[in-house]
Amino acid sequence: MSIYLVTGGAGFIGSNIVEELVNQGARVRVIDNFSTGHLENLRTFRNRVDFRELDICNLADLKKAVEGVDYILHQAAIPSVPRSVIDPIGSHNADVTGTLHVLWAAKEAGVKRVVYAASSSAYGDSEQLPKEEAMRVSPISPYGLMKYMGEEYCQLFSSLYGLETVSLRYFNVFGPRQDPNSQYSGVLSRFITAMLSGQRPVIFGDGEQSRDFTYVSNVVQANLLACHSSKAIGKVFNVACGDRITLNRVVEILNRLLGSHLEPIYEPTRTGDIKHSMADITLAKVNLKYIPTVGFEEGLRLTVEWYKDYMKKA
Ligand code: UD1
């Protein structure tokens, strides 16, 4: 039976991938250094995974963890635009050097395929919408650049060493287990938890920036398809819903879902932010047979329910 290794598997997206693999009866190994992940994220299926606490920056330990693995789903990263602006070297170590380590360890161990969590932030602030994979990238934050460097390493490892790699450019993923507690947390986790506590959400800028918010189960689906599709090797795919919504509209929808009337507080725009983001997902649909099955509003409803429970326990 194949062994799947999920790096960053105690994090938000990683733990959702792990859960699905476990539900499908797969053998799963998880590594995480808890820089942004939590063991709590694995609680309900902890005894069904081989968990190892380690940092992908530690190549010797990583090599041991990769032994015998067939597929790597590489989610470990410091996943924040503003944090990369404040600490580019720390982010670079995790996001670029860490990714190089994962690829090298995979190549050395004869892993079948590495699926890499790339980012739509590589597109930067170019005017063209929707974003297509063939567009020229022009990142405007260290994070966008780093995530793009990871993709380039993946493609190089495919062509130079014959290691099968696939890069998935995620667009603003949200859903259960996204940690709302850091100033770097994803916007929806911050809005939902603030508004559930009766607080006004803080919008950086005028709220007219838009994102292609993607419910996490769609991203899980794309990862599993990318492991096995013969048309995926050495390629880059957008993973999103192919739609966009402004932050002002998000607040309106949340007020409706929660039965509240909370007005946003507007603060200055964040450095490194892009204005609009929306994906063309044709390539993933055609090559991976990816279909986003949970749309924005349904995903938001599911996420609100999850945070209600989470906040009761906190
Ligand atoms: C997000 C991801 C990044 C991913 C990228 C891909 C997170 C934390 N970051 O970056 O990993 O690669 O999408 O598209 O998930 N905002 C507020 N109020 C808040 C927090 C944020 O108004 O309390 C605004 C931000 O200024 C920004 C927008 O919401 O304009 C989205 O911010 P954020 O959720 O941090 O995501 P991205 O920076 O788009």
mmCIF file of N, CA and C and ligand atoms in Angstrom, residues 79 81 119-121 143 170-172 178 184-187 190-191 202-204 209 211 247 270 273, ligand 1:
data_model
loop_
_atom_site.group_PDB
_atom_site.id
_atom_site.type_symbol
_atom_site.label_atom_id
_atom_site.label_comp_id
_atom_site.label_asym_id
_atom_site.label_seq_id
_atom_site.Cartn_x
_atom_site.Cartn_y
_atom_site.Cartn_z
ATOM 1 N N PRO A 79 3.012 30.654 5.817
ATOM 2 C CA PRO A 79 2.107 31.037 4.720
ATOM 3 C C PRO A 79 1.543 32.448 4.818
ATOM 4 N N VAL A 81 1.804 36.650 3.716
ATOM 5 C CA VAL A 81 2.384 37.776 2.973
ATOM 6 C C VAL A 81 3.010 38.793 3.942
ATOM 7 N N SER A 119 1.379 29.208 -4.706
ATOM 8 C CA SER A 119 0.455 30.272 -4.315
ATOM 9 C C SER A 119 0.131 31.228 -5.445
ATOM 10 N N SER A 120 -1.120 31.670 -5.461
ATOM 11 C CA SER A 120 -1.542 32.671 -6.448
ATOM 12 C C SER A 120 -0.840 33.996 -6.218
ATOM 13 N N SER A 121 -0.204 34.157 -5.052
ATOM 14 C CA SER A 121 0.505 35.419 -4.813
ATOM 15 C C SER A 121 1.660 35.595 -5.794
ATOM 16 N N TYR A 143 6.872 36.759 -0.007
ATOM 17 C CA TYR A 143 6.146 35.483 0.022
ATOM 18 C C TYR A 143 5.792 35.004 -1.395
ATOM 19 N N TYR A 170 -2.624 27.770 -4.928
ATOM 20 C CA TYR A 170 -3.834 27.963 -4.121
ATOM 21 C C TYR A 170 -4.249 29.430 -4.146
ATOM 22 N N PHE A 171 -5.575 29.619 -4.170
ATOM 23 C CA PHE A 171 -6.150 30.958 -4.073
ATOM 24 C C PHE A 171 -6.931 31.055 -2.766
ATOM 25 N N ASN A 172 -6.467 31.824 -1.823
ATOM 26 C CA ASN A 172 -7.166 32.145 -0.562
ATOM 27 C C ASN A 172 -8.055 31.021 -0.019
ATOM 28 N N GLN A 178 -8.506 26.567 10.211
ATOM 29 C CA GLN A 178 -7.626 27.708 9.927
ATOM 30 C C GLN A 178 -7.493 28.487 11.236
ATOM 31 N N TYR A 184 -1.384 37.295 11.411
ATOM 32 C CA TYR A 184 -1.146 36.872 10.032
ATOM 33 C C TYR A 184 -2.203 35.889 9.534
ATOM 34 N N SER A 185 -3.207 35.604 10.361
ATOM 35 C CA SER A 185 -4.211 34.607 9.983
ATOM 36 C C SER A 185 -5.001 35.060 8.765
ATOM 37 N N GLY A 186 -5.541 34.080 8.035
ATOM 38 C CA GLY A 186 -6.360 34.369 6.861
ATOM 39 C C GLY A 186 -7.563 35.219 7.227
ATOM 40 N N VAL A 187 -7.954 36.081 6.311
ATOM 41 C CA VAL A 187 -8.972 37.091 6.614
ATOM 42 C C VAL A 187 -10.309 36.482 7.055
ATOM 43 N N ARG A 190 -10.366 35.493 10.636
ATOM 44 C CA ARG A 190 -10.391 36.682 11.517
ATOM 45 C C ARG A 190 -11.787 37.311 11.548
ATOM 46 N N PHE A 191 -12.391 37.452 10.381
ATOM 47 C CA PHE A 191 -13.734 38.058 10.325
ATOM 48 C C PHE A 191 -14.739 37.205 11.106
ATOM 49 N N VAL A 202 -12.101 44.045 11.068
ATOM 50 C CA VAL A 202 -11.188 45.102 10.613
ATOM 51 C C VAL A 202 -10.816 44.833 9.162
ATOM 52 N N ILE A 203 -11.066 45.821 8.298
ATOM 53 C CA ILE A 203 -10.699 45.695 6.884
ATOM 54 C C ILE A 203 -9.507 46.594 6.613
ATOM 55 N N PHE A 204 -8.443 46.025 6.043
ATOM 56 C CA PHE A 204 -7.287 46.828 5.645
ATOM 57 C C PHE A 204 -7.546 47.344 4.233
ATOM 58 N N GLN A 209 -11.107 45.287 -2.302
ATOM 59 C CA GLN A 209 -10.225 44.239 -2.822
ATOM 60 C C GLN A 209 -11.013 42.937 -2.870
ATOM 61 N N ARG A 211 -11.079 38.517 -3.669
ATOM 62 C CA ARG A 211 -10.311 37.272 -3.660
ATOM 63 C C ARG A 211 -11.177 36.131 -4.181
ATOM 64 N N LEU A 247 -14.178 42.077 0.070
ATOM 65 C CA LEU A 247 -14.269 41.934 1.527
ATOM 66 C C LEU A 247 -15.533 42.603 2.065
ATOM 67 N N ARG A 270 -2.592 47.088 3.704
ATOM 68 C CA ARG A 270 -1.400 46.362 4.145
ATOM 69 C C ARG A 270 -0.340 46.354 3.047
ATOM 70 N N ASP A 273 0.056 43.808 -0.227
ATOM 71 C CA ASP A 273 -1.255 43.285 -0.635
ATOM 72 C C ASP A 273 -1.495 43.482 -2.121
HETATM 73 C C1 UD1 B 1 -3.542 34.418 1.155
HETATM 74 C C2 UD1 B 1 -2.832 33.382 1.984
HETATM 75 C C3 UD1 B 1 -1.539 32.985 1.355
HETATM 76 C C4 UD1 B 1 -1.869 32.463 -0.016
HETATM 77 C C5 UD1 B 1 -2.567 33.526 -0.817
HETATM 78 C C6 UD1 B 1 -2.975 32.956 -2.139
HETATM 79 C C7 UD1 B 1 -3.355 33.388 4.352
HETATM 80 C C8 UD1 B 1 -2.997 33.876 5.702
HETATM 81 N N1 UD1 B 1 -2.610 33.883 3.347
HETATM 82 O O1 UD1 B 1 -2.845 35.665 1.117
HETATM 83 O O2 UD1 B 1 -0.910 31.960 2.087
HETATM 84 O O3 UD1 B 1 -0.727 32.028 -0.668
HETATM 85 O O4 UD1 B 1 -3.741 33.939 -0.142
HETATM 86 O O5 UD1 B 1 -3.852 33.697 -2.822
HETATM 87 O O6 UD1 B 1 -4.240 32.564 4.180
HETATM 88 N N2 UD1 B 1 -7.398 41.515 5.559
HETATM 89 C C9 UD1 B 1 -8.261 42.346 6.235
HETATM 90 N N3 UD1 B 1 -8.457 42.145 7.564
HETATM 91 C C10 UD1 B 1 -7.833 41.135 8.268
HETATM 92 C C11 UD1 B 1 -6.935 40.290 7.563
HETATM 93 C C12 UD1 B 1 -6.745 40.510 6.217
HETATM 94 O O7 UD1 B 1 -8.846 43.260 5.654
HETATM 95 O O8 UD1 B 1 -8.076 41.005 9.469
HETATM 96 C C13 UD1 B 1 -7.234 41.712 4.115
HETATM 97 C C14 UD1 B 1 -5.794 41.772 3.650
HETATM 98 O O9 UD1 B 1 -5.257 43.050 3.783
HETATM 99 C C15 UD1 B 1 -5.972 41.332 2.180
HETATM 100 C C16 UD1 B 1 -7.131 40.332 2.252
HETATM 101 O O10 UD1 B 1 -7.815 40.598 3.469
HETATM 102 O O11 UD1 B 1 -6.339 42.418 1.378
HETATM 103 C C17 UD1 B 1 -6.677 38.890 2.238
HETATM 104 O O12 UD1 B 1 -5.676 38.750 3.223
HETATM 105 P P1 UD1 B 1 -5.170 37.312 3.733
HETATM 106 O O13 UD1 B 1 -6.307 36.506 4.198
HETATM 107 O O14 UD1 B 1 -4.043 37.558 4.669
HETATM 108 O O15 UD1 B 1 -4.705 36.608 2.380
HETATM 109 P P2 UD1 B 1 -3.673 37.016 1.214
HETATM 110 O O16 UD1 B 1 -2.718 38.066 1.649
HETATM 111 O O17 UD1 B 1 -4.514 37.270 0.007
#
